[in-house]
PQR file with spaces between the fields and no chain letter, atoms N, CA, C, O and H, PARSE charges and radii, in Angstrom:
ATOM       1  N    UNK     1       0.861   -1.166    0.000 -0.4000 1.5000
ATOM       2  CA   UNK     1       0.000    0.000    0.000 -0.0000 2.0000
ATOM       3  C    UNK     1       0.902    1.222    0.000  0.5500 1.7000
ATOM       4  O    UNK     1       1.731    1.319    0.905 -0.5500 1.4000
ATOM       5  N    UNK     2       0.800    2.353   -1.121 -0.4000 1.5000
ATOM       6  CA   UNK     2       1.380    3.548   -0.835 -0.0000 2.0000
ATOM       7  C    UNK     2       0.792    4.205   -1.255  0.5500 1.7000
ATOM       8  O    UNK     2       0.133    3.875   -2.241 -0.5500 1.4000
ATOM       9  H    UNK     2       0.127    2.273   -1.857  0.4000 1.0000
ATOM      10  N    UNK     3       0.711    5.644   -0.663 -0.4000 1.5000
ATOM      11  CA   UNK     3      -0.685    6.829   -0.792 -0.0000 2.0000
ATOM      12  C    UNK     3       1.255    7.760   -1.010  0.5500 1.7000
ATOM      13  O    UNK     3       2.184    7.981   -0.233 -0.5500 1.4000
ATOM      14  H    UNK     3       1.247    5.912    0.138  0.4000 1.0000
ATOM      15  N    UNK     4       0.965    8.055   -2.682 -0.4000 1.5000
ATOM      16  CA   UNK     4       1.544    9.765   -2.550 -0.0000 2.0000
ATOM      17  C    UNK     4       1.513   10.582   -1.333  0.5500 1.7000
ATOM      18  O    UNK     4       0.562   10.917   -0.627 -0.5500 1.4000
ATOM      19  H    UNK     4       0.210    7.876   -3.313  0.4000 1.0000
ATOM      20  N    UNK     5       2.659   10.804   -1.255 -0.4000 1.5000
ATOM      21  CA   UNK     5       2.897   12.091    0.551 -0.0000 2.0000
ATOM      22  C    UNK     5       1.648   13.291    0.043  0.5500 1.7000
ATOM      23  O    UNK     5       0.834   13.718    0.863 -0.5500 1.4000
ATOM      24  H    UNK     5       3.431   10.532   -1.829  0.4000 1.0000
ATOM      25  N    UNK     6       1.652   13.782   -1.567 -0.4000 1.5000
ATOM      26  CA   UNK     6       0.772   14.753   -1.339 -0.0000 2.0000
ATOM      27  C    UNK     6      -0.654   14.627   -0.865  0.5500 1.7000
ATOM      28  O    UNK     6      -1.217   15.644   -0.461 -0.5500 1.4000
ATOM      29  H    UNK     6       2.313   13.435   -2.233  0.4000 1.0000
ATOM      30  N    UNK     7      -1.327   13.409   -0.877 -0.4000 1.5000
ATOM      31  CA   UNK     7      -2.320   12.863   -0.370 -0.0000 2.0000
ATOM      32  C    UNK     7      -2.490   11.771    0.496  0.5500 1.7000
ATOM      33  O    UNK     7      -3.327   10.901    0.254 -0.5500 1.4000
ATOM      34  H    UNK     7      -0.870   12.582   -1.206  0.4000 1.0000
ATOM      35  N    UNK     8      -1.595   11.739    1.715 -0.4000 1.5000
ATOM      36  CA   UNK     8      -1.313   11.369    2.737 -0.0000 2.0000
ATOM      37  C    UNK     8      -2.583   12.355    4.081  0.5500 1.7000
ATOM      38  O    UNK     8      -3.195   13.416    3.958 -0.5500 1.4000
ATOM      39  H    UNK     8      -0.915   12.446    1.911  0.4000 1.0000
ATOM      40  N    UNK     9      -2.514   11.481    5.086 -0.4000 1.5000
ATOM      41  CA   UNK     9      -3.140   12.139    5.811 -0.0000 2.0000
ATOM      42  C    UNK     9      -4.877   12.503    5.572  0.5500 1.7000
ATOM      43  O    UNK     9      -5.482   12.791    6.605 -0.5500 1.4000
ATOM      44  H    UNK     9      -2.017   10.619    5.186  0.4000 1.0000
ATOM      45  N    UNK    10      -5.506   12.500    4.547 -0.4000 1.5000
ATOM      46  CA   UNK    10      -6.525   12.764    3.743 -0.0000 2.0000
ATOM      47  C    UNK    10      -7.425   11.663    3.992  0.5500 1.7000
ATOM      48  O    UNK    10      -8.589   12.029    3.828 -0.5500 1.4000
ATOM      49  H    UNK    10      -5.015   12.266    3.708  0.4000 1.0000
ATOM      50  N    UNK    11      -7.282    9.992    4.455 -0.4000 1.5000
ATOM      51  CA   UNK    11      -8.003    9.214    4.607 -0.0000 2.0000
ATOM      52  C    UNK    11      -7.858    8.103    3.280  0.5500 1.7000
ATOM      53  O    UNK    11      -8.742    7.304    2.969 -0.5500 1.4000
ATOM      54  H    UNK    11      -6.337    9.694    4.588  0.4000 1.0000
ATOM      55  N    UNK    12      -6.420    8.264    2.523 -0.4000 1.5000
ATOM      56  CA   UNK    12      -6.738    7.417    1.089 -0.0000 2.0000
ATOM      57  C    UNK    12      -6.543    5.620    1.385  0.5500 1.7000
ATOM      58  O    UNK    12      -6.952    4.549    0.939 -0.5500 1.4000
ATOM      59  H    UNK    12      -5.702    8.913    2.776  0.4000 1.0000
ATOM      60  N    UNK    13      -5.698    6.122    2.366 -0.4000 1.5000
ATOM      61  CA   UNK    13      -5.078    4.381    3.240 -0.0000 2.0000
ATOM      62  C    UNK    13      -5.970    3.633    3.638  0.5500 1.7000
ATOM      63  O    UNK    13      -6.226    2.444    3.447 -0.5500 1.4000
ATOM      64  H    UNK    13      -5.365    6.993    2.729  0.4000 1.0000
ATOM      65  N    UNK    14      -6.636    4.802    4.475 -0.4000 1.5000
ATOM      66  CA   UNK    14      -8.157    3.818    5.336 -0.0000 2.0000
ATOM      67  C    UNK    14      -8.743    3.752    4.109  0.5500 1.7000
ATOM      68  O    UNK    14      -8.338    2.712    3.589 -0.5500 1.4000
ATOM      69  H    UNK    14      -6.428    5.768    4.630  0.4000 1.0000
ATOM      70  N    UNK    15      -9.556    4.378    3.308 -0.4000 1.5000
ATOM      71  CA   UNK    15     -10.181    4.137    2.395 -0.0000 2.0000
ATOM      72  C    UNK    15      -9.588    2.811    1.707  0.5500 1.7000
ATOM      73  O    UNK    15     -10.428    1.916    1.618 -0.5500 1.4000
ATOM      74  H    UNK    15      -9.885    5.223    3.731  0.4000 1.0000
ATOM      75  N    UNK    16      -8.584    2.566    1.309 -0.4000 1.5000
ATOM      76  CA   UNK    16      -8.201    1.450    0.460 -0.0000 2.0000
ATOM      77  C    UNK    16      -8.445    0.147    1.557  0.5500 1.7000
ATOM      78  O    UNK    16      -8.947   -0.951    1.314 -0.5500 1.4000
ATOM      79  H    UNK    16      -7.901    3.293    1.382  0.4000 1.0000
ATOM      80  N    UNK    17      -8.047    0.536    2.511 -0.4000 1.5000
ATOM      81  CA   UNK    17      -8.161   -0.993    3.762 -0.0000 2.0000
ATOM      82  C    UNK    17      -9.421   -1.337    4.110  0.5500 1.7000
ATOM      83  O    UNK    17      -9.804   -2.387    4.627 -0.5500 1.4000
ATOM      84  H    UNK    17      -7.639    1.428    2.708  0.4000 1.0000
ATOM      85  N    UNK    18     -10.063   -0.347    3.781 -0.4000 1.5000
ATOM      86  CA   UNK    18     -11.580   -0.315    3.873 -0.0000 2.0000
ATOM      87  C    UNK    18     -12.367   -1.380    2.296  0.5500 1.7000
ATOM      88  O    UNK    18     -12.996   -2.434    2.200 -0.5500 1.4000
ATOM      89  H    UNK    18      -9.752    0.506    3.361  0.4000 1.0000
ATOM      90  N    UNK    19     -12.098   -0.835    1.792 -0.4000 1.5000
ATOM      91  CA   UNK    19     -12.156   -0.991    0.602 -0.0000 2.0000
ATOM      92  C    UNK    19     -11.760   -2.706    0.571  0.5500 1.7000
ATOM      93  O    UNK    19     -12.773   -3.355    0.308 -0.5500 1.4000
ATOM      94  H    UNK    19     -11.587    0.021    1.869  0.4000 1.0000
ATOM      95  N    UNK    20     -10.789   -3.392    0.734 -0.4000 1.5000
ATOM      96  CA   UNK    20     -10.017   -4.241    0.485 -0.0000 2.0000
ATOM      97  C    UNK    20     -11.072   -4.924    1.177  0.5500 1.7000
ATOM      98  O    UNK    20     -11.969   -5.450    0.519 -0.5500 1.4000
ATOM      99  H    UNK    20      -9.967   -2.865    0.947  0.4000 1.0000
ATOM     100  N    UNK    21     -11.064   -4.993    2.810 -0.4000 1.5000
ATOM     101  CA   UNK    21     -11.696   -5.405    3.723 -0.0000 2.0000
ATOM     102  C    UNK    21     -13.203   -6.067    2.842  0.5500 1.7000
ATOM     103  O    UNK    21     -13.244   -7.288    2.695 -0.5500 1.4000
ATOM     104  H    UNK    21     -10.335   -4.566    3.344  0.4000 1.0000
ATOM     105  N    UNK    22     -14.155   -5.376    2.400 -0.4000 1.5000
ATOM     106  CA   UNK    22     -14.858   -5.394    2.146 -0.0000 2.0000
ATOM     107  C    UNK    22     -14.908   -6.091    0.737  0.5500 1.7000
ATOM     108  O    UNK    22     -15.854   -6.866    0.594 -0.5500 1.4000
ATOM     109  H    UNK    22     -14.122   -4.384    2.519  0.4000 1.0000
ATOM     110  N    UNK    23     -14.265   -5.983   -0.060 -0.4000 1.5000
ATOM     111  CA   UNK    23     -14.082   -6.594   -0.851 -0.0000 2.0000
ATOM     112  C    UNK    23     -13.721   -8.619   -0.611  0.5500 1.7000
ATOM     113  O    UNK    23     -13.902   -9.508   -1.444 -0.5500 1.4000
ATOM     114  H    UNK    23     -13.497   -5.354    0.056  0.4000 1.0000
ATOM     115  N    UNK    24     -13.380   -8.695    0.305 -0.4000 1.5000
ATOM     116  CA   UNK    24     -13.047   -9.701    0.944 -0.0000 2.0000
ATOM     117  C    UNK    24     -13.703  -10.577    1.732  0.5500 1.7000
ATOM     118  O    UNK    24     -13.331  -11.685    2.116 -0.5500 1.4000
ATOM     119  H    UNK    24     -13.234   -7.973    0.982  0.4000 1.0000
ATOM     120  N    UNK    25     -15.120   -9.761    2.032 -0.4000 1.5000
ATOM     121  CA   UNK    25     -16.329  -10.315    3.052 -0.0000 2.0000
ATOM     122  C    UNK    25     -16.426  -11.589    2.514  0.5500 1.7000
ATOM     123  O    UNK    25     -16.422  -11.892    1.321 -0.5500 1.4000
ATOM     124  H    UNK    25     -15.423   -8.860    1.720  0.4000 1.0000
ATOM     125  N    UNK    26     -16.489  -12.109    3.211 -0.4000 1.5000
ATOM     126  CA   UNK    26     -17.243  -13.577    2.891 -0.0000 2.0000
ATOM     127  C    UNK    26     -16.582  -14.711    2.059  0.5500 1.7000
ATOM     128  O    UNK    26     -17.113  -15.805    1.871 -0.5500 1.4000
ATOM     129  H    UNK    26     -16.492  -11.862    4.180  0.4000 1.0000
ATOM     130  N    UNK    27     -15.349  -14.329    1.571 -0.4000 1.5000
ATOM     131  CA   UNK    27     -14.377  -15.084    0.989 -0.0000 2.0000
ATOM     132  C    UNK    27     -13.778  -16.130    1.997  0.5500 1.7000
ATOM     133  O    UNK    27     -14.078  -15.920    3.173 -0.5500 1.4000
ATOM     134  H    UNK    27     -14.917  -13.440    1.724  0.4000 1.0000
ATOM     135  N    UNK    28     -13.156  -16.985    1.797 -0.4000 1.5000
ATOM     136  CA   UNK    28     -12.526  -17.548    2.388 -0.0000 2.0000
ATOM     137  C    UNK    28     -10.748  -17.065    2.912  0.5500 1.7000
ATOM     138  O    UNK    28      -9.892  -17.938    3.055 -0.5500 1.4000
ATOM     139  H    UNK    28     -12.913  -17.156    0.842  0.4000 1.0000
ATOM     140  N    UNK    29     -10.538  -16.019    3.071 -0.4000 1.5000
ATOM     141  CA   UNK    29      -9.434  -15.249    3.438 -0.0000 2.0000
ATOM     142  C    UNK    29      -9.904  -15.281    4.794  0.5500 1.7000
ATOM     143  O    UNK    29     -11.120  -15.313    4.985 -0.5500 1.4000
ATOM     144  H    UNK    29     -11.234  -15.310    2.955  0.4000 1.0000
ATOM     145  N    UNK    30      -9.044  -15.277    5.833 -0.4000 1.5000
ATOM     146  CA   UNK    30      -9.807  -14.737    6.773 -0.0000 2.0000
ATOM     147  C    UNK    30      -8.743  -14.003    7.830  0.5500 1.7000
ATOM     148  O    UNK    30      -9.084  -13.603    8.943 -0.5500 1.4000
ATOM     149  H    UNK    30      -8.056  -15.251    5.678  0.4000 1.0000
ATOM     150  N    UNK    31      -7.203  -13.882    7.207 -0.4000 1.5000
ATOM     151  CA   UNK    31      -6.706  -12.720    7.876 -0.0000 2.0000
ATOM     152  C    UNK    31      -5.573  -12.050    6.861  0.5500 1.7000
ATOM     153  O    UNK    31      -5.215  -12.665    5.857 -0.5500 1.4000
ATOM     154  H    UNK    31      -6.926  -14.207    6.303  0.4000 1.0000
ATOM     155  N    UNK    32      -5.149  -11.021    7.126 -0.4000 1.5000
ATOM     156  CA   UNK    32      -4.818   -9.758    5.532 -0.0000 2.0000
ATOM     157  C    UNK    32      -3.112  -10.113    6.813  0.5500 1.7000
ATOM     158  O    UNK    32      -3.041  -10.037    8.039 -0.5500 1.4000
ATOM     159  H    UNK    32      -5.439  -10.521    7.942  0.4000 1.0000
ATOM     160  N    UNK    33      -2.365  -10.367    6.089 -0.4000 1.5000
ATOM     161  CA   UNK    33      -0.332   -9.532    6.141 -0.0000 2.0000
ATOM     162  C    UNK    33      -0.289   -9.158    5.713  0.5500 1.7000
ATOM     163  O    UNK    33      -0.687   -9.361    4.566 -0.5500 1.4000
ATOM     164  H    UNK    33      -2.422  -10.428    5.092  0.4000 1.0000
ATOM     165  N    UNK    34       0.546   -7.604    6.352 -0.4000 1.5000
ATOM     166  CA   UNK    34       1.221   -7.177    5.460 -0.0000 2.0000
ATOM     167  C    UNK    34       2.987   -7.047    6.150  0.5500 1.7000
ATOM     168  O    UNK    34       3.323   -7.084    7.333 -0.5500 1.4000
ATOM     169  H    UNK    34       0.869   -7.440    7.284  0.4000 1.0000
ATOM     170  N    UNK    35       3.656   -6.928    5.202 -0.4000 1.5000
ATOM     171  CA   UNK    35       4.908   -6.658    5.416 -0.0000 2.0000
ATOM     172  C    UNK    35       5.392   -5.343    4.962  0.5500 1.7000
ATOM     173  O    UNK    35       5.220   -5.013    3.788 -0.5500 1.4000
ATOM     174  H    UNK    35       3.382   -6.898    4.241  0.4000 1.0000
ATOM     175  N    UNK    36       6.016   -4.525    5.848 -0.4000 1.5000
ATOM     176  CA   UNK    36       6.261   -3.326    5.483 -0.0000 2.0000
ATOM     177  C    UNK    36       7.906   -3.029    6.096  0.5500 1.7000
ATOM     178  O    UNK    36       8.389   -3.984    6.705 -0.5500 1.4000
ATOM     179  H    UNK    36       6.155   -4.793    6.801  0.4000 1.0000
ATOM     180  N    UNK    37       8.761   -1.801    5.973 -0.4000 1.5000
ATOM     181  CA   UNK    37       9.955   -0.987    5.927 -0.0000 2.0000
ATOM     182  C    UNK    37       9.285   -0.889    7.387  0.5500 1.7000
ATOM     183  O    UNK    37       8.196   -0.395    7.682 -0.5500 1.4000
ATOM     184  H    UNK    37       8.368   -1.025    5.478  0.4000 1.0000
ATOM     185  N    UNK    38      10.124   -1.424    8.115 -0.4000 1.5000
ATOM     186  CA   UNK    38      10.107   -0.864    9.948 -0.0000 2.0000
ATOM     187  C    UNK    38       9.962    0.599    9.990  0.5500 1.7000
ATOM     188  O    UNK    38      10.977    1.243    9.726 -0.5500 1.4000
ATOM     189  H    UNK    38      11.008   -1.825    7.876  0.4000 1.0000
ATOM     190  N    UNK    39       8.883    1.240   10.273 -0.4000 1.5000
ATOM     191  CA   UNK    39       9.173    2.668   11.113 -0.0000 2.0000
ATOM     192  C    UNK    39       7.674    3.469   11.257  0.5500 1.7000
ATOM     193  O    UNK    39       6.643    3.506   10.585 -0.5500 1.4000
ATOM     194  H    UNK    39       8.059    0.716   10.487  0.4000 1.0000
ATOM     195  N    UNK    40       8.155    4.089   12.522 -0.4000 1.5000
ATOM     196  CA   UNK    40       6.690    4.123   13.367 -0.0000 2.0000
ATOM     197  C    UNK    40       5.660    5.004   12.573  0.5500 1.7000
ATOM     198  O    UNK    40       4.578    5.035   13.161 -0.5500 1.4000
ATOM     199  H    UNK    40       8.992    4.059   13.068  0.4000 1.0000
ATOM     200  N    UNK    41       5.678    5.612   11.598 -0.4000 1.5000
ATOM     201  CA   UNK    41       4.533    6.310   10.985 -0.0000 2.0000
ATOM     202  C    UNK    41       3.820    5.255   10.154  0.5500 1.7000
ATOM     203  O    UNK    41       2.706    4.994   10.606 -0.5500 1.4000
ATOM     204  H    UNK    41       6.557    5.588   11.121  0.4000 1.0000
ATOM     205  N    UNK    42       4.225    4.439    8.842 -0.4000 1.5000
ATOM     206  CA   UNK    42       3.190    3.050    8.768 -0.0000 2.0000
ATOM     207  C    UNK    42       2.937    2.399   10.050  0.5500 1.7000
ATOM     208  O    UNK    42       1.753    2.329   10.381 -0.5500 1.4000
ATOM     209  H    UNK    42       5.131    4.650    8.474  0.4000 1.0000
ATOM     210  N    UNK    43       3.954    1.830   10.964 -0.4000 1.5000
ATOM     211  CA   UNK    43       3.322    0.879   11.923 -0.0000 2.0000
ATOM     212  C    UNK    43       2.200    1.497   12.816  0.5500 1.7000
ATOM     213  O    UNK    43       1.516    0.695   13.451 -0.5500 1.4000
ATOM     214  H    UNK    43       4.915    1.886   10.695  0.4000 1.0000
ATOM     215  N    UNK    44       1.861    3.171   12.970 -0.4000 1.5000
ATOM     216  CA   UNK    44       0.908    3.294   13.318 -0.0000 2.0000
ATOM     217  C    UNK    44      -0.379    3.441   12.905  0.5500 1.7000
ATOM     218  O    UNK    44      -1.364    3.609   13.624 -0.5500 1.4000
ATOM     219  H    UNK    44       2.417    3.822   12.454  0.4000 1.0000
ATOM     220  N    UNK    45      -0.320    3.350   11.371 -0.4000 1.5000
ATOM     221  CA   UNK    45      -0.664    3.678   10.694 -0.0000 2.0000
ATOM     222  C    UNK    45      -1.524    1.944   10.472  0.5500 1.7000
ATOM     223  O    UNK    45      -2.746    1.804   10.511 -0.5500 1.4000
ATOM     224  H    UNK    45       0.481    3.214   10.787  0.4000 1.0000
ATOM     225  N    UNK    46      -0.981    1.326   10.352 -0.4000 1.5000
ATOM     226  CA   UNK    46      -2.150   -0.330   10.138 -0.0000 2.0000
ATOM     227  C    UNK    46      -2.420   -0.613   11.518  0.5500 1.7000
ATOM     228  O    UNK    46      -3.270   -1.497   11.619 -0.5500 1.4000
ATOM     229  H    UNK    46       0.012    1.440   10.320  0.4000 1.0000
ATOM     230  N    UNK    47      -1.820    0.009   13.091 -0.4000 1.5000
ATOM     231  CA   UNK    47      -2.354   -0.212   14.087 -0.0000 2.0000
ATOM     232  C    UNK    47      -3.758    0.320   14.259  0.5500 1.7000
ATOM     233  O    UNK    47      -4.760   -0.143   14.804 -0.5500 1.4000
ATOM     234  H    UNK    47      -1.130    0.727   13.009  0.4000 1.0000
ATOM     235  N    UNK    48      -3.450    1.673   13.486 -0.4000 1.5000
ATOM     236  CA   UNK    48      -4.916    2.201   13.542 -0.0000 2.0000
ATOM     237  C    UNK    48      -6.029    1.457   13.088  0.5500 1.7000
ATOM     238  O    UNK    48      -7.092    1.431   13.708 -0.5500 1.4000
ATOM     239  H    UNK    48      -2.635    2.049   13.044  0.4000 1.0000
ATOM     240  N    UNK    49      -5.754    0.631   11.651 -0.4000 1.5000
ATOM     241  CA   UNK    49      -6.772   -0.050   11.016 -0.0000 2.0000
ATOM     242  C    UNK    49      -6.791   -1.476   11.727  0.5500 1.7000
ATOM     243  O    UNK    49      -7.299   -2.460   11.189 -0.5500 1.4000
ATOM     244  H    UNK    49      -4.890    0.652   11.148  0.4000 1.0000
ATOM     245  N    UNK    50      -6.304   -1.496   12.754 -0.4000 1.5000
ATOM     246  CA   UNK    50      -6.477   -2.767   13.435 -0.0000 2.0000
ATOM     247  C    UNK    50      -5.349   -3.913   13.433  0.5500 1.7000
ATOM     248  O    UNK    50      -5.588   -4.839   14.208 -0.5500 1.4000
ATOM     249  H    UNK    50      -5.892   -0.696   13.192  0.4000 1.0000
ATOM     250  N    UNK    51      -4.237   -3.998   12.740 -0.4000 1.5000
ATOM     251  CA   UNK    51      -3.295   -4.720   12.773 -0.0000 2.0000
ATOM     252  C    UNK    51      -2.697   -5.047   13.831  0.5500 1.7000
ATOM     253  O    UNK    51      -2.694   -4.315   14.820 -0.5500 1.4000
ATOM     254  H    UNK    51      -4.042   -3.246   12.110  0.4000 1.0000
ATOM     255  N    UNK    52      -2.120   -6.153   13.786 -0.4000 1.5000
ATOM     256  CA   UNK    52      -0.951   -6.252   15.006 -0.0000 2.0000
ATOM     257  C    UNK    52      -0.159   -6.254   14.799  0.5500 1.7000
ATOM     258  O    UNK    52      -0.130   -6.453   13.585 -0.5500 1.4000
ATOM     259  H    UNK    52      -2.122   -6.748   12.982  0.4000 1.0000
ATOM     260  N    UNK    53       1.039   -6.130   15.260 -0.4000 1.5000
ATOM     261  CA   UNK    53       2.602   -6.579   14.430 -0.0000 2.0000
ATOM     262  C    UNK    53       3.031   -7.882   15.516  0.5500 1.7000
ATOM     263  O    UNK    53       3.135   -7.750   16.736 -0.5500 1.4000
ATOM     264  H    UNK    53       1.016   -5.968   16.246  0.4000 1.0000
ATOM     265  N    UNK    54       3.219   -8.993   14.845 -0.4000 1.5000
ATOM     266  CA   UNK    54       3.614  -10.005   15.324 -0.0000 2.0000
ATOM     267  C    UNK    54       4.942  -10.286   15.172  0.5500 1.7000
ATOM     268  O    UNK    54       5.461  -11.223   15.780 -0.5500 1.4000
ATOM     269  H    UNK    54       3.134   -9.100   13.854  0.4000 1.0000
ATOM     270  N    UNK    55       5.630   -9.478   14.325 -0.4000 1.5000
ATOM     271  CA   UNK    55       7.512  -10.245   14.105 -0.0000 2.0000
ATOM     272  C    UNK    55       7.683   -8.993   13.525  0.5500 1.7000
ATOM     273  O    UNK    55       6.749   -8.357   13.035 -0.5500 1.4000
ATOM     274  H    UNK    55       5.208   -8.717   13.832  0.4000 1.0000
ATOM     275  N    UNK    56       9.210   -8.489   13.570 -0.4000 1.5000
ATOM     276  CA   UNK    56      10.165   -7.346   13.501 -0.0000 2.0000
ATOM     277  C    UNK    56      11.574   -8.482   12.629  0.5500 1.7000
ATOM     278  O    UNK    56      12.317   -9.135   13.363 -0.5500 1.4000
ATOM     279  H    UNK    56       9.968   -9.005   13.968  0.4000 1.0000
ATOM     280  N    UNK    57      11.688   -8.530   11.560 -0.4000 1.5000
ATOM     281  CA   UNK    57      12.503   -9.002   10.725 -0.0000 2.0000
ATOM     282  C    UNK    57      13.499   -8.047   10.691  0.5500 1.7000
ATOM     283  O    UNK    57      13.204   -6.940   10.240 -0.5500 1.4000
ATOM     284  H    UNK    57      11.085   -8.000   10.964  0.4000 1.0000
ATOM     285  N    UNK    58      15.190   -8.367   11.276 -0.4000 1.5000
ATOM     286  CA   UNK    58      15.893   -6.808   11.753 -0.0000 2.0000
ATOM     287  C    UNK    58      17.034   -7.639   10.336  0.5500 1.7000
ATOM     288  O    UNK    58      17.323   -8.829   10.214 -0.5500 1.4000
ATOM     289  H    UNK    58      15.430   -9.266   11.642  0.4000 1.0000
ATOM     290  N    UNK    59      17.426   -6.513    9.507 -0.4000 1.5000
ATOM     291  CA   UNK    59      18.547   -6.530    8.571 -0.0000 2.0000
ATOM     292  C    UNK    59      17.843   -7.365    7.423  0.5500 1.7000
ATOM     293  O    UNK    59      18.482   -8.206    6.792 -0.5500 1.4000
ATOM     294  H    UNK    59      17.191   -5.546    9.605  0.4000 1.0000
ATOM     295  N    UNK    60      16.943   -7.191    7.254 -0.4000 1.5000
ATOM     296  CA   UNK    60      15.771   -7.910    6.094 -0.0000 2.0000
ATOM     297  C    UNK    60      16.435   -7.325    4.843  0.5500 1.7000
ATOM     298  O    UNK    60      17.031   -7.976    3.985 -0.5500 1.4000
ATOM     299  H    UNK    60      16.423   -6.507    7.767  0.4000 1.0000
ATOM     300  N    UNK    61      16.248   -6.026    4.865 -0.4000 1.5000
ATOM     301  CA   UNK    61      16.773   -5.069    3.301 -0.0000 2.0000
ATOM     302  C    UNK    61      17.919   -4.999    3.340  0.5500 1.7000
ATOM     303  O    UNK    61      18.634   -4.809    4.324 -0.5500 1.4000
ATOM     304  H    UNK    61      15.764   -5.497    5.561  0.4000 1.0000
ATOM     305  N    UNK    62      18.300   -5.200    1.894 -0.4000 1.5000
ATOM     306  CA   UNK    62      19.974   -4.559    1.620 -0.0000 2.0000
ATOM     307  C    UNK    62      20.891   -3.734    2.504  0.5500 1.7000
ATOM     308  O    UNK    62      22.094   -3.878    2.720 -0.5500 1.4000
ATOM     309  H    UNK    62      17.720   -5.354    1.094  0.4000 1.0000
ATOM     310  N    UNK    63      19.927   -2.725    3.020 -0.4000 1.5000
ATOM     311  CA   UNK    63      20.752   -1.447    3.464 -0.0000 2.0000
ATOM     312  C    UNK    63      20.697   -2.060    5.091  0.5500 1.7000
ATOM     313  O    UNK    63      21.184   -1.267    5.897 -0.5500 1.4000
ATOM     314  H    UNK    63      18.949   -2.608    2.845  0.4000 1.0000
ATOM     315  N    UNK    64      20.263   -3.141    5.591 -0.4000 1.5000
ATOM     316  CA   UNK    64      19.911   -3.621    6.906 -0.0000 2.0000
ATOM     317  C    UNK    64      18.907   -2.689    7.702  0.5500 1.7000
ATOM     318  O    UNK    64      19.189   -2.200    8.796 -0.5500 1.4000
ATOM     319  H    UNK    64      19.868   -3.785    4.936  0.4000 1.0000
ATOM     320  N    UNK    65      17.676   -2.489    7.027 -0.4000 1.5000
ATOM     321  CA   UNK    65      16.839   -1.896    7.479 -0.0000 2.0000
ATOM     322  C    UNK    65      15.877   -3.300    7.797  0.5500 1.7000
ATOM     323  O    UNK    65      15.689   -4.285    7.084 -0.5500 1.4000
ATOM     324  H    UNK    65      17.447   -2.887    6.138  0.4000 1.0000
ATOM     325  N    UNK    66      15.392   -2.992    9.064 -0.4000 1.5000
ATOM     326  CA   UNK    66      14.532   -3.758    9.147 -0.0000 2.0000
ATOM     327  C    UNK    66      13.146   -4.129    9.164  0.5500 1.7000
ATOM     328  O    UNK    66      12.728   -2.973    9.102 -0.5500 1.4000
ATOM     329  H    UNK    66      15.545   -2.191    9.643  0.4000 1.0000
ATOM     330  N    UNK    67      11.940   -4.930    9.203 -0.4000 1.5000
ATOM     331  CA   UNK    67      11.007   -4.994    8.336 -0.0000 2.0000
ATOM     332  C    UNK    67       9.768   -5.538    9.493  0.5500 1.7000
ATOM     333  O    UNK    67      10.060   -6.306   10.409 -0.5500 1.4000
ATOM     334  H    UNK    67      12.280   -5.869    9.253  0.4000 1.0000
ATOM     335  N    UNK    68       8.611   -5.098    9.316 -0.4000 1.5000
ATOM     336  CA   UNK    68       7.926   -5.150   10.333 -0.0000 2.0000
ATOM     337  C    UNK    68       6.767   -6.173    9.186  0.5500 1.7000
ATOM     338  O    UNK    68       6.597   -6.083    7.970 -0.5500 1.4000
ATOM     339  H    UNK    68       8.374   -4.474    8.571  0.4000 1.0000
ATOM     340  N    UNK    69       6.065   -7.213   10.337 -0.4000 1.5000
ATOM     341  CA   UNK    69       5.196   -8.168    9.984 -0.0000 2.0000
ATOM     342  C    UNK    69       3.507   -7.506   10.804  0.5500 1.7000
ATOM     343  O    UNK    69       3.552   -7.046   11.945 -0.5500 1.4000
ATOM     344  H    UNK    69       6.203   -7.286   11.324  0.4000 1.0000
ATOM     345  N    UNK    70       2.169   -7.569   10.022 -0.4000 1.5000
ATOM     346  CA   UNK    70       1.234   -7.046   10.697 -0.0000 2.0000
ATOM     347  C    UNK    70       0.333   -8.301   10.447  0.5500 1.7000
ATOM     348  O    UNK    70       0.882   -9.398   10.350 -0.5500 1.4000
ATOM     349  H    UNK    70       2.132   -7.942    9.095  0.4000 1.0000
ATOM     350  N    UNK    71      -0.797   -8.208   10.356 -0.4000 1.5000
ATOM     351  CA   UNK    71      -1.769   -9.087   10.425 -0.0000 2.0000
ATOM     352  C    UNK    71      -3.169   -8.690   10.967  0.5500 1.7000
ATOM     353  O    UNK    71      -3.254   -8.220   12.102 -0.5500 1.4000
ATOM     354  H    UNK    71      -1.243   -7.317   10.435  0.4000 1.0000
ATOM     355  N    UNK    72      -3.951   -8.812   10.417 -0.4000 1.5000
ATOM     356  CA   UNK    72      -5.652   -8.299   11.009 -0.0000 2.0000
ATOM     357  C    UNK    72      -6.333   -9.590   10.734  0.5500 1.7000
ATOM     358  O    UNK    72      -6.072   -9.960    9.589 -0.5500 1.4000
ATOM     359  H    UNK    72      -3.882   -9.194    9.496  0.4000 1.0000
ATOM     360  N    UNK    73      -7.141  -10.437   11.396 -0.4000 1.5000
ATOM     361  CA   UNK    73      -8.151  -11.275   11.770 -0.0000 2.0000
ATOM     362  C    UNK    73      -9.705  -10.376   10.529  0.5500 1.7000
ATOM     363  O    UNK    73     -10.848  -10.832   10.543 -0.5500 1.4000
ATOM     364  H    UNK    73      -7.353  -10.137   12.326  0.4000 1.0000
C-alpha cells in the first residue's frame, strides 16, 4: 500500500483498507499480512486499522533496514 505524501493524511489508506476489507467479506481469506519498511509512521498507521505486528525481521533489506510483519483477523 502507498498513498503519494501529497495525499497522505486525507483518509486514502483507510479508504483502500476499507475498501479491500470489504471486498473480501465472505471469501474464504480470513486474515490480511502485510509486510512493510520498519518505522513508526506506517506501523501506526495499520495499528490504527487494526493490525498487530507479530515479528520485527531486523537486517531484512539490503541497506539492513529492518522490516515489520502485521496481520488483522
Amino acid at each position: 500500500l502507498y498513498v503519494d505524501r501529497h495525499h497522505r493524511r486525507l483518509g486514502v489508506g483507510s479508504a483502500l483498507i476499507r475498501h479491500l476489507e470489504k471486498e473480501l467479506k465472505g471469501s474464504q481469506i480470513s486474515h490480511l499480512w502485510v509486510h512493510n519498511l520498519h518505522d513508526r509512521i506506517s506501523g501506526a498507521f495499520f495499528q490504527k486499522q487494526g493490525f498487530q505486528c507479530v515479528a520485527s525481521i531486523e537486517n531484512y533489506y539490503s541497506d539492513s533496514s529492518p522490516q515489520s510483519v502485521f496481520v488483522k483477523q
